[in-house]
mmCIF file of C-alpha atoms and ligand atoms in Angstrom:
data_model
loop_
_atom_site.group_PDB
_atom_site.id
_atom_site.type_symbol
_atom_site.label_atom_id
_atom_site.label_comp_id
_atom_site.label_asym_id
_atom_site.label_seq_id
_atom_site.Cartn_x
_atom_site.Cartn_y
_atom_site.Cartn_z
ATOM 1 C CA MET A 1 10.142 -20.891 -2.913
ATOM 2 C CA THR A 2 12.052 -23.056 -5.358
ATOM 3 C CA ASP A 3 11.778 -26.719 -6.123
ATOM 4 C CA GLY A 4 14.336 -27.954 -8.627
ATOM 5 C CA VAL A 5 12.190 -30.714 -10.044
ATOM 6 C CA ALA A 6 8.692 -29.285 -10.238
ATOM 7 C CA GLY A 7 9.738 -25.662 -10.923
ATOM 8 C CA ARG A 8 9.004 -22.632 -8.845
ATOM 9 C CA VAL A 9 5.940 -22.760 -6.622
ATOM 10 C CA HIS A 10 4.579 -19.850 -4.583
ATOM 11 C CA ARG A 11 1.820 -20.093 -2.011
ATOM 12 C CA ILE A 12 -0.388 -17.026 -2.264
ATOM 13 C CA GLY A 13 -3.082 -16.323 0.307
ATOM 14 C CA VAL A 14 -6.073 -14.583 -1.247
ATOM 15 C CA ILE A 15 -8.390 -12.401 0.825
ATOM 16 C CA ALA A 16 -10.872 -11.088 -1.736
ATOM 17 C CA GLY A 17 -12.847 -9.402 1.050
ATOM 18 C CA ASP A 18 -15.815 -7.085 0.653
ATOM 19 C CA GLY A 19 -17.425 -4.717 -1.823
ATOM 20 C CA THR A 20 -15.603 -4.608 -5.141
ATOM 21 C CA GLY A 21 -12.673 -6.555 -3.614
ATOM 22 C CA PRO A 22 -13.676 -9.885 -5.207
ATOM 23 C CA GLU A 23 -14.216 -8.260 -8.631
ATOM 24 C CA VAL A 24 -10.769 -6.681 -8.806
ATOM 25 C CA VAL A 25 -9.024 -9.693 -7.282
ATOM 26 C CA ARG A 26 -10.616 -11.904 -9.949
ATOM 27 C CA GLU A 27 -8.934 -9.811 -12.672
ATOM 28 C CA GLY A 28 -5.633 -9.846 -10.791
ATOM 29 C CA LEU A 29 -5.738 -13.625 -10.536
ATOM 30 C CA GLU A 30 -6.424 -13.962 -14.254
ATOM 31 C CA VAL A 31 -3.373 -11.854 -14.960
ATOM 32 C CA LEU A 32 -1.417 -13.976 -12.480
ATOM 33 C CA GLU A 33 -2.437 -17.098 -14.335
ATOM 34 C CA ALA A 34 -1.325 -15.629 -17.655
ATOM 35 C CA VAL A 35 2.095 -14.488 -16.416
ATOM 36 C CA SER A 36 2.809 -17.608 -14.382
ATOM 37 C CA GLU A 37 2.280 -19.674 -17.496
ATOM 38 C CA ALA A 38 4.481 -17.356 -19.539
ATOM 39 C CA GLU A 39 7.246 -17.370 -16.913
ATOM 40 C CA GLY A 40 7.038 -21.000 -15.887
ATOM 41 C CA PHE A 41 6.142 -20.826 -12.221
ATOM 42 C CA ARG A 42 3.133 -22.045 -10.318
ATOM 43 C CA ALA A 43 0.983 -20.024 -7.922
ATOM 44 C CA GLU A 44 -0.762 -22.163 -5.343
ATOM 45 C CA LEU A 45 -3.745 -20.126 -4.183
ATOM 46 C CA GLU A 46 -5.286 -20.457 -0.740
ATOM 47 C CA THR A 47 -8.458 -18.485 -0.235
ATOM 48 C CA PHE A 48 -9.424 -16.910 3.063
ATOM 49 C CA ASP A 49 -12.987 -16.046 3.955
ATOM 50 C CA LEU A 50 -12.365 -12.864 5.924
ATOM 51 C CA GLY A 51 -14.183 -9.537 5.923
ATOM 52 C CA GLY A 52 -17.557 -8.008 6.623
ATOM 53 C CA GLU A 53 -19.668 -10.925 5.417
ATOM 54 C CA ARG A 54 -17.958 -13.396 7.721
ATOM 55 C CA TYR A 55 -18.106 -10.968 10.625
ATOM 56 C CA LEU A 56 -21.854 -10.488 10.162
ATOM 57 C CA ARG A 57 -22.363 -14.241 9.853
ATOM 58 C CA THR A 58 -20.140 -15.474 12.693
ATOM 59 C CA GLY A 59 -18.901 -12.464 14.665
ATOM 60 C CA GLU A 60 -15.309 -13.364 13.783
ATOM 61 C CA THR A 61 -12.841 -10.860 12.327
ATOM 62 C CA LEU A 62 -9.494 -12.684 12.336
ATOM 63 C CA PRO A 63 -9.612 -16.055 14.093
ATOM 64 C CA GLU A 64 -6.280 -17.452 15.355
ATOM 65 C CA ASP A 65 -6.275 -20.449 13.010
ATOM 66 C CA GLU A 66 -6.721 -18.191 9.973
ATOM 67 C CA LEU A 67 -3.908 -15.970 11.175
ATOM 68 C CA GLU A 68 -1.671 -19.021 11.592
ATOM 69 C CA ARG A 69 -2.549 -20.204 8.086
ATOM 70 C CA LEU A 70 -1.713 -16.725 6.720
ATOM 71 C CA ARG A 71 1.687 -16.884 8.419
ATOM 72 C CA GLY A 72 2.464 -19.901 6.244
ATOM 73 C CA MET A 73 1.960 -18.055 2.939
ATOM 74 C CA ASP A 74 4.703 -16.662 0.723
ATOM 75 C CA ALA A 75 2.589 -13.535 0.174
ATOM 76 C CA ILE A 76 -0.985 -12.318 0.630
ATOM 77 C CA TYR A 77 -3.196 -10.726 -2.012
ATOM 78 C CA LEU A 78 -5.973 -8.569 -0.544
ATOM 79 C CA GLY A 79 -8.979 -7.004 -2.291
ATOM 80 C CA ALA A 80 -10.695 -4.705 0.192
ATOM 81 C CA VAL A 81 -12.354 -4.882 3.577
ATOM 82 C CA GLY A 82 -15.239 -2.789 4.888
ATOM 83 C CA HIS A 83 -18.986 -3.318 5.018
ATOM 84 C CA PRO A 84 -21.865 -0.805 5.162
ATOM 85 C CA ASP A 85 -23.582 -2.843 7.917
ATOM 86 C CA VAL A 86 -20.514 -3.037 10.152
ATOM 87 C CA LYS A 87 -19.753 -0.149 12.480
ATOM 88 C CA PRO A 88 -16.632 1.767 11.318
ATOM 89 C CA GLY A 89 -13.512 0.740 13.193
ATOM 90 C CA ILE A 90 -14.252 -2.940 13.703
ATOM 91 C CA LEU A 91 -12.996 -4.409 10.430
ATOM 92 C CA GLU A 92 -10.318 -1.733 10.117
ATOM 93 C CA ARG A 93 -8.805 -2.337 13.538
ATOM 94 C CA GLU A 94 -9.550 -6.015 14.069
ATOM 95 C CA LEU A 95 -8.834 -7.275 10.580
ATOM 96 C CA LEU A 96 -6.789 -4.964 8.347
ATOM 97 C CA LEU A 97 -4.651 -3.240 10.975
ATOM 98 C CA ARG A 98 -4.382 -6.425 13.023
ATOM 99 C CA LEU A 99 -2.979 -8.237 9.987
ATOM 100 C CA ARG A 100 -0.451 -5.475 9.403
ATOM 101 C CA PHE A 101 0.597 -5.544 13.064
ATOM 102 C CA GLU A 102 0.570 -9.299 13.678
ATOM 103 C CA LEU A 103 2.616 -9.958 10.546
ATOM 104 C CA ASP A 104 4.826 -6.960 11.435
ATOM 105 C CA GLN A 105 4.418 -5.474 7.970
ATOM 106 C CA TYR A 106 6.168 -2.343 9.069
ATOM 107 C CA VAL A 107 6.538 -0.797 5.612
ATOM 108 C CA ASN A 108 3.569 0.515 3.691
ATOM 109 C CA LEU A 109 5.038 1.028 0.255
ATOM 110 C CA ARG A 110 2.970 3.206 -2.045
ATOM 111 C CA PRO A 111 4.402 4.080 -5.456
ATOM 112 C CA ILE A 112 2.907 7.189 -7.044
ATOM 113 C CA ILE A 113 3.443 6.882 -10.776
ATOM 114 C CA ARG A 114 1.523 8.443 -13.589
ATOM 115 C CA TYR A 115 1.575 6.019 -16.495
ATOM 116 C CA PRO A 116 1.689 7.355 -20.068
ATOM 117 C CA GLY A 117 -1.721 8.293 -21.398
ATOM 118 C CA VAL A 118 -3.398 8.581 -18.017
ATOM 119 C CA ALA A 119 -5.638 11.627 -17.626
ATOM 120 C CA THR A 120 -4.814 13.835 -14.657
ATOM 121 C CA PRO A 121 -6.972 16.217 -12.631
ATOM 122 C CA ILE A 122 -3.946 18.571 -12.504
ATOM 123 C CA PRO A 123 -3.549 20.062 -15.996
ATOM 124 C CA SER A 124 -0.163 21.622 -15.200
ATOM 125 C CA HIS A 125 1.419 18.209 -14.618
ATOM 126 C CA ALA A 126 3.547 16.861 -17.433
ATOM 127 C CA GLU A 127 3.334 13.098 -17.829
ATOM 128 C CA ASP A 128 6.651 12.300 -16.190
ATOM 129 C CA ASP A 129 6.341 14.832 -13.346
ATOM 130 C CA VAL A 130 4.741 12.244 -11.094
ATOM 131 C CA ASN A 131 7.177 9.467 -10.216
ATOM 132 C CA MET A 132 7.762 8.982 -6.509
ATOM 133 C CA VAL A 133 7.254 6.392 -3.819
ATOM 134 C CA VAL A 134 5.931 6.918 -0.318
ATOM 135 C CA VAL A 135 7.437 4.767 2.425
ATOM 136 C CA ARG A 136 4.758 4.966 5.090
ATOM 137 C CA GLU A 137 5.575 3.649 8.571
ATOM 138 C CA ASN A 138 2.977 0.925 9.065
ATOM 139 C CA SER A 139 3.347 -0.453 12.589
ATOM 140 C CA GLU A 140 3.070 2.387 15.074
ATOM 141 C CA GLY A 141 2.327 6.134 15.315
ATOM 142 C CA LEU A 142 -1.299 7.120 15.857
ATOM 143 C CA TYR A 143 -2.342 3.724 14.516
ATOM 144 C CA ALA A 144 -0.924 1.900 17.556
ATOM 145 C CA GLY A 145 -4.307 2.335 19.230
ATOM 146 C CA ALA A 146 -2.920 3.961 22.370
ATOM 147 C CA GLY A 147 -5.254 6.206 24.332
ATOM 148 C CA GLY A 148 -8.665 6.069 25.868
ATOM 149 C CA PHE A 149 -11.668 7.855 27.237
ATOM 150 C CA HIS A 150 -12.191 9.445 30.596
ATOM 151 C CA ARG A 151 -15.722 10.356 31.754
ATOM 152 C CA LYS A 152 -17.077 9.206 28.391
ATOM 153 C CA GLY A 153 -20.439 10.654 27.446
ATOM 154 C CA THR A 154 -20.307 13.443 30.007
ATOM 155 C CA ALA A 155 -19.713 17.155 29.541
ATOM 156 C CA HIS A 156 -16.239 16.610 30.941
ATOM 157 C CA GLU A 157 -15.283 13.851 28.579
ATOM 158 C CA VAL A 158 -11.615 13.394 27.735
ATOM 159 C CA ALA A 159 -10.501 11.494 24.628
ATOM 160 C CA VAL A 160 -6.780 10.811 24.306
ATOM 161 C CA GLN A 161 -5.192 9.340 21.178
ATOM 162 C CA GLU A 162 -1.450 8.994 21.437
ATOM 163 C CA SER A 163 1.162 8.637 18.730
ATOM 164 C CA ILE A 164 3.695 5.950 19.610
ATOM 165 C CA ASN A 165 7.079 6.342 17.930
ATOM 166 C CA THR A 166 9.886 4.010 18.913
ATOM 167 C CA ARG A 167 13.548 4.379 18.059
ATOM 168 C CA HIS A 168 13.459 0.853 16.637
ATOM 169 C CA GLY A 169 10.338 1.537 14.565
ATOM 170 C CA VAL A 170 11.554 4.846 13.201
ATOM 171 C CA GLU A 171 15.014 3.553 12.422
ATOM 172 C CA ARG A 172 13.841 0.506 10.496
ATOM 173 C CA ILE A 173 11.489 2.509 8.282
ATOM 174 C CA VAL A 174 14.099 5.200 7.646
ATOM 175 C CA ARG A 175 16.706 2.577 6.734
ATOM 176 C CA TYR A 176 14.251 0.896 4.371
ATOM 177 C CA ALA A 177 13.654 4.257 2.665
ATOM 178 C CA PHE A 178 17.373 4.984 2.258
ATOM 179 C CA ASP A 179 17.951 1.525 0.768
ATOM 180 C CA LEU A 180 15.106 2.125 -1.642
ATOM 181 C CA ALA A 181 16.537 5.505 -2.660
ATOM 182 C CA MET A 182 19.723 3.664 -3.709
ATOM 183 C CA GLU A 183 17.876 1.267 -6.040
ATOM 184 C CA PRO A 184 18.767 1.739 -9.722
ATOM 185 C CA SER A 185 15.180 2.751 -10.514
ATOM 186 C CA ARG A 186 15.287 5.687 -8.093
ATOM 187 C CA ARG A 187 16.914 9.130 -8.163
ATOM 188 C CA ARG A 188 18.752 8.956 -4.815
ATOM 189 C CA LYS A 189 16.725 11.594 -3.070
ATOM 190 C CA LEU A 190 14.976 11.029 0.243
ATOM 191 C CA THR A 191 12.497 13.494 1.730
ATOM 192 C CA LEU A 192 11.262 13.268 5.287
ATOM 193 C CA VAL A 193 7.647 14.468 5.462
ATOM 194 C CA HIS A 194 6.478 15.297 8.980
ATOM 195 C CA LYS A 195 5.373 18.223 11.098
ATOM 196 C CA THR A 196 8.495 18.881 13.141
ATOM 197 C CA ASN A 197 7.456 22.456 13.915
ATOM 198 C CA VAL A 198 4.468 21.255 15.958
ATOM 199 C CA LEU A 199 5.069 17.580 16.734
ATOM 200 C CA THR A 200 8.327 18.414 18.451
ATOM 201 C CA PHE A 201 8.832 14.988 20.050
ATOM 202 C CA ALA A 202 7.911 12.526 17.312
ATOM 203 C CA GLY A 203 9.160 14.832 14.568
ATOM 204 C CA ASP A 204 12.423 15.380 16.380
ATOM 205 C CA LEU A 205 13.001 11.628 16.636
ATOM 206 C CA TYR A 206 12.312 11.170 12.919
ATOM 207 C CA GLN A 207 14.609 14.044 11.946
ATOM 208 C CA ARG A 208 17.456 12.861 14.182
ATOM 209 C CA VAL A 209 17.226 9.322 12.827
ATOM 210 C CA VAL A 210 17.207 10.578 9.221
ATOM 211 C CA ASP A 211 20.268 12.748 9.929
ATOM 212 C CA GLU A 212 22.133 9.878 11.585
ATOM 213 C CA VAL A 213 21.338 7.268 8.957
ATOM 214 C CA ALA A 214 22.082 9.756 6.152
ATOM 215 C CA ALA A 215 25.748 9.667 7.170
ATOM 216 C CA GLU A 216 25.825 6.035 5.989
ATOM 217 C CA TYR A 217 24.339 6.986 2.601
ATOM 218 C CA PRO A 218 26.549 9.782 1.247
ATOM 219 C CA ASP A 219 25.097 9.310 -2.247
ATOM 220 C CA VAL A 220 21.529 10.037 -1.146
ATOM 221 C CA GLU A 221 20.441 13.657 -1.015
ATOM 222 C CA THR A 222 18.128 14.327 1.927
ATOM 223 C CA ASP A 223 15.391 16.901 2.218
ATOM 224 C CA TYR A 224 12.648 17.795 4.685
ATOM 225 C CA VAL A 225 9.114 19.059 3.929
ATOM 226 C CA HIS A 226 6.273 19.724 6.379
ATOM 227 C CA VAL A 227 3.255 17.561 5.627
ATOM 228 C CA ASP A 228 0.997 20.502 4.800
ATOM 229 C CA ALA A 229 3.558 21.920 2.407
ATOM 230 C CA ALA A 230 3.973 18.454 0.891
ATOM 231 C CA CYS A 231 0.304 18.666 -0.168
ATOM 232 C CA ILE A 232 1.085 21.885 -2.017
ATOM 233 C CA TYR A 233 4.119 20.368 -3.711
ATOM 234 C CA PHE A 234 2.164 17.271 -4.778
ATOM 235 C CA LEU A 235 0.096 19.654 -6.887
ATOM 236 C CA ASP A 236 2.639 22.335 -7.676
ATOM 237 C CA MET A 237 6.006 20.582 -7.993
ATOM 238 C CA PRO A 238 5.683 16.791 -7.689
ATOM 239 C CA GLY A 239 9.026 16.304 -9.431
ATOM 240 C CA ARG A 240 10.842 17.386 -6.269
ATOM 241 C CA PHE A 241 9.960 14.046 -4.667
ATOM 242 C CA ASP A 242 11.659 10.728 -5.276
ATOM 243 C CA VAL A 243 11.429 8.657 -2.076
ATOM 244 C CA ILE A 244 9.322 10.052 0.777
ATOM 245 C CA VAL A 245 9.525 8.634 4.285
ATOM 246 C CA THR A 246 6.765 9.551 6.714
ATOM 247 C CA ASP A 247 4.788 8.323 9.696
ATOM 248 C CA ASN A 248 1.676 6.187 9.587
ATOM 249 C CA MET A 249 -1.024 8.888 9.729
ATOM 250 C CA PHE A 250 0.661 11.388 7.420
ATOM 251 C CA GLY A 251 1.429 8.538 5.041
ATOM 252 C CA ASP A 252 -2.224 7.524 4.976
ATOM 253 C CA ILE A 253 -3.343 11.037 4.105
ATOM 254 C CA ILE A 254 -0.746 12.036 1.519
ATOM 255 C CA THR A 255 -1.097 8.771 -0.392
ATOM 256 C CA ASP A 256 -4.765 9.505 -1.112
ATOM 257 C CA LEU A 257 -3.648 12.806 -2.625
ATOM 258 C CA GLY A 258 -0.873 10.860 -4.337
ATOM 259 C CA ALA A 259 -3.436 8.496 -5.835
ATOM 260 C CA MET A 260 -5.294 11.429 -7.341
ATOM 261 C CA ILE A 261 -2.215 12.889 -9.036
ATOM 262 C CA GLN A 262 -1.383 9.519 -10.555
ATOM 263 C CA GLY A 263 -4.815 9.508 -12.159
ATOM 264 C CA GLY A 264 -7.178 8.328 -9.411
ATOM 265 C CA MET A 265 -7.755 5.671 -6.756
ATOM 266 C CA GLY A 266 -8.401 3.210 -9.565
ATOM 267 C CA ILE A 267 -4.693 2.858 -10.239
ATOM 268 C CA ALA A 268 -3.162 3.263 -6.772
ATOM 269 C CA ALA A 269 -1.513 0.104 -5.446
ATOM 270 C CA GLY A 270 0.352 -0.574 -2.246
ATOM 271 C CA GLY A 271 2.221 -3.196 -0.308
ATOM 272 C CA ASN A 272 2.289 -3.909 3.417
ATOM 273 C CA ILE A 273 5.776 -5.272 3.633
ATOM 274 C CA ASN A 274 7.716 -7.249 6.187
ATOM 275 C CA PRO A 275 11.086 -7.630 4.468
ATOM 276 C CA GLU A 276 11.824 -10.676 6.626
ATOM 277 C CA GLY A 277 8.303 -12.130 6.731
ATOM 278 C CA VAL A 278 4.945 -12.352 4.977
ATOM 279 C CA SER A 279 3.900 -9.293 2.991
ATOM 280 C CA MET A 280 0.420 -8.308 1.833
ATOM 281 C CA PHE A 281 -0.486 -6.375 -1.309
ATOM 282 C CA GLU A 282 -3.656 -4.404 -1.925
ATOM 283 C CA PRO A 283 -5.298 -1.728 -4.032
ATOM 284 C CA ILE A 284 -5.435 1.278 -1.708
ATOM 285 C CA GLY A 285 -8.912 2.365 -2.743
ATOM 286 C CA GLY A 286 -11.316 0.367 -0.592
ATOM 287 C CA THR A 287 -14.646 -1.343 -1.215
ATOM 288 C CA ALA A 288 -16.350 1.205 -3.553
ATOM 289 C CA PRO A 289 -19.936 0.219 -2.518
ATOM 290 C CA ASP A 290 -21.528 2.213 -5.376
ATOM 291 C CA HIS A 291 -19.855 0.037 -7.983
ATOM 292 C CA VAL A 292 -20.394 -3.443 -6.557
ATOM 293 C CA GLY A 293 -21.539 -5.966 -9.155
ATOM 294 C CA LYS A 294 -21.687 -3.489 -12.041
ATOM 295 C CA GLY A 295 -18.442 -4.318 -13.826
ATOM 296 C CA THR A 296 -17.482 -0.648 -13.606
ATOM 297 C CA ILE A 297 -14.686 -0.775 -11.040
ATOM 298 C CA ASN A 298 -11.100 -0.249 -12.196
ATOM 299 C CA PRO A 299 -9.011 -3.356 -11.509
ATOM 300 C CA LEU A 300 -5.669 -1.687 -12.326
ATOM 301 C CA ALA A 301 -4.868 -0.856 -8.689
ATOM 302 C CA ALA A 302 -5.324 -4.498 -7.741
ATOM 303 C CA ILE A 303 -3.311 -5.571 -10.760
ATOM 304 C CA GLY A 304 -0.573 -3.091 -9.794
ATOM 305 C CA ALA A 305 -0.598 -4.651 -6.332
ATOM 306 C CA LEU A 306 -0.090 -8.016 -8.015
ATOM 307 C CA ALA A 307 2.999 -6.652 -9.800
ATOM 308 C CA MET A 308 4.392 -5.573 -6.417
ATOM 309 C CA LEU A 309 3.598 -9.003 -4.979
ATOM 310 C CA LEU A 310 5.450 -10.703 -7.825
ATOM 311 C CA ASP A 311 8.489 -8.526 -7.186
ATOM 312 C CA SER A 312 8.421 -9.430 -3.508
ATOM 313 C CA ILE A 313 8.458 -13.184 -4.191
ATOM 314 C CA GLY A 314 11.336 -12.845 -6.648
ATOM 315 C CA GLU A 315 9.312 -13.139 -9.869
ATOM 316 C CA ARG A 316 10.749 -9.920 -11.253
ATOM 317 C CA SER A 317 10.313 -10.701 -14.891
ATOM 318 C CA ALA A 318 6.644 -11.564 -14.319
ATOM 319 C CA ALA A 319 6.257 -8.261 -12.461
ATOM 320 C CA ARG A 320 7.718 -6.370 -15.450
ATOM 321 C CA ARG A 321 5.248 -8.199 -17.693
ATOM 322 C CA VAL A 322 2.323 -7.089 -15.528
ATOM 323 C CA GLU A 323 3.588 -3.522 -15.628
ATOM 324 C CA ALA A 324 3.796 -3.699 -19.418
ATOM 325 C CA GLY A 325 0.185 -4.879 -19.396
ATOM 326 C CA ILE A 326 -0.833 -1.987 -17.167
ATOM 327 C CA ARG A 327 0.895 0.425 -19.553
ATOM 328 C CA LEU A 328 -1.010 -1.017 -22.491
ATOM 329 C CA ALA A 329 -4.337 -0.702 -20.639
ATOM 330 C CA CYS A 330 -3.530 2.852 -19.523
ATOM 331 C CA SER A 331 -2.740 3.921 -23.076
ATOM 332 C CA LYS A 332 -6.229 2.833 -24.172
ATOM 333 C CA MET A 333 -8.502 3.752 -21.255
ATOM 334 C CA THR A 334 -10.220 7.137 -21.196
ATOM 335 C CA SER A 335 -10.022 7.526 -17.421
ATOM 336 C CA MET A 336 -8.913 5.706 -14.278
ATOM 337 C CA ARG A 337 -12.234 6.525 -12.614
ATOM 338 C CA ALA A 338 -14.711 3.739 -12.039
ATOM 339 C CA GLY A 339 -17.471 3.837 -14.654
ATOM 340 C CA GLU A 340 -15.521 6.206 -16.922
ATOM 341 C CA MET A 341 -12.826 3.876 -18.155
ATOM 342 C CA GLY A 342 -14.188 3.219 -21.630
ATOM 343 C CA TYR A 343 -13.999 -0.511 -20.797
ATOM 344 C CA SER A 344 -15.572 -2.861 -18.296
ATOM 345 C CA THR A 345 -13.663 -4.322 -15.348
ATOM 346 C CA ALA A 346 -13.177 -7.608 -17.203
ATOM 347 C CA GLU A 347 -12.074 -5.889 -20.412
ATOM 348 C CA VAL A 348 -9.403 -3.934 -18.552
ATOM 349 C CA GLY A 349 -8.183 -7.224 -17.081
ATOM 350 C CA ASP A 350 -8.029 -8.709 -20.590
ATOM 351 C CA LEU A 351 -6.035 -5.734 -21.890
ATOM 352 C CA VAL A 352 -3.483 -6.195 -19.125
ATOM 353 C CA ALA A 353 -3.195 -9.924 -19.737
ATOM 354 C CA GLU A 354 -2.732 -9.241 -23.437
ATOM 355 C CA GLY A 355 0.030 -6.681 -22.794
ATOM 356 C CA ALA A 356 1.644 -8.936 -20.226
ATOM 357 C CA THR A 357 1.982 -11.899 -22.545
ATOM 358 C CA ALA A 358 2.741 -10.028 -25.789
HETATM 359 C C1 LIG B 1 -5.425 2.623 3.914
HETATM 360 C C2 LIG B 1 -6.760 2.713 4.578
HETATM 361 C C3 LIG B 1 -6.644 2.133 5.977
HETATM 362 C C4 LIG B 1 -5.619 2.951 6.731
HETATM 363 C C5 LIG B 1 -7.970 2.078 6.735
HETATM 364 C C6 LIG B 1 -9.018 1.313 5.980
HETATM 365 C C7 LIG B 1 -7.780 1.506 8.126
HETATM 366 O O1 LIG B 1 -7.213 4.014 4.600
HETATM 367 O O2 LIG B 1 -4.930 1.496 3.723
HETATM 368 O O3 LIG B 1 -4.870 3.658 3.565
HETATM 369 O O4 LIG B 1 -5.945 3.983 7.319
HETATM 370 O O5 LIG B 1 -4.453 2.560 6.725
HETATM 371 MN MN1 LIG B 2 -5.942 5.401 3.500
#
């Protein structure tokens, strides 16, 4: 959003959420303050009280008025949601997934980059072997919630969970991935990751759409890898991947493995993107209950999510600053793992801010 007189103003919705969410978001917001000052724009923050605490207090997950308020933001910054006292599935489906669906954030963009100096659990990986981005379909597939029980609780129980794949949904994610592969920062290679040998309906649709759209992108090399084999290649030959496009469930699973080969969940950031609407950026790691309140959690994933957010609102130079800050922090930290970083949460945030404003 631009205002010629007062300068650039962006309205950012902040859902700090549960667990270590508020601790990592705090560091991200400090970095935001530093780069907005350096770049001359203003971030207007609106906080949202959503997550496990509110649910336990009021029984509400995502009230309509909060959803409407979120629709009015330029972008959303999310910490983590999930609470040990809330039954699994409630906050996931009724808050996180509902936000993704209601705001039609159909792209889950998860860069997998190993920054210089970051320790890896895979000793055979050279530093620049790991540089890819997963384009995870984020609006359908197994996550659509289709299915049900029959004769629940009996010996003859049936549980059905269906994967919904629409031509429209598959085509828009595949097109997004091809466009991304053409960006100057990428290597013009797109790999479809699926399981076409078993999932012969959904996989067939994905493969046909990739083949059709590929004809419009003669400069992009296309490849196909089964999802199980992709796990092997993540460890054995990560350099074969540039842009990966995959469905919702496979994308969820391979990006956890991806986080590990970039150094750990502590540095893995992602964006839930609606290219025409409101996007939401988050560290992909979750609430880390063991680290709450100790100052041991790694804020770099949340800060990386902030860099993606800045890119999405057009503050590219601020995003590059944040990335420079992340590089500085990475070069000094002993590990990306919570509690083993060699610095506290706040100190890592300070390192990033220092590198971002140098
Ligand atoms: C993620 C998470 C979520 C998902 C959960 C919390 C619903 O694992 O963002 O990867 O499965 O998408
Ligand atoms: Mn996940």
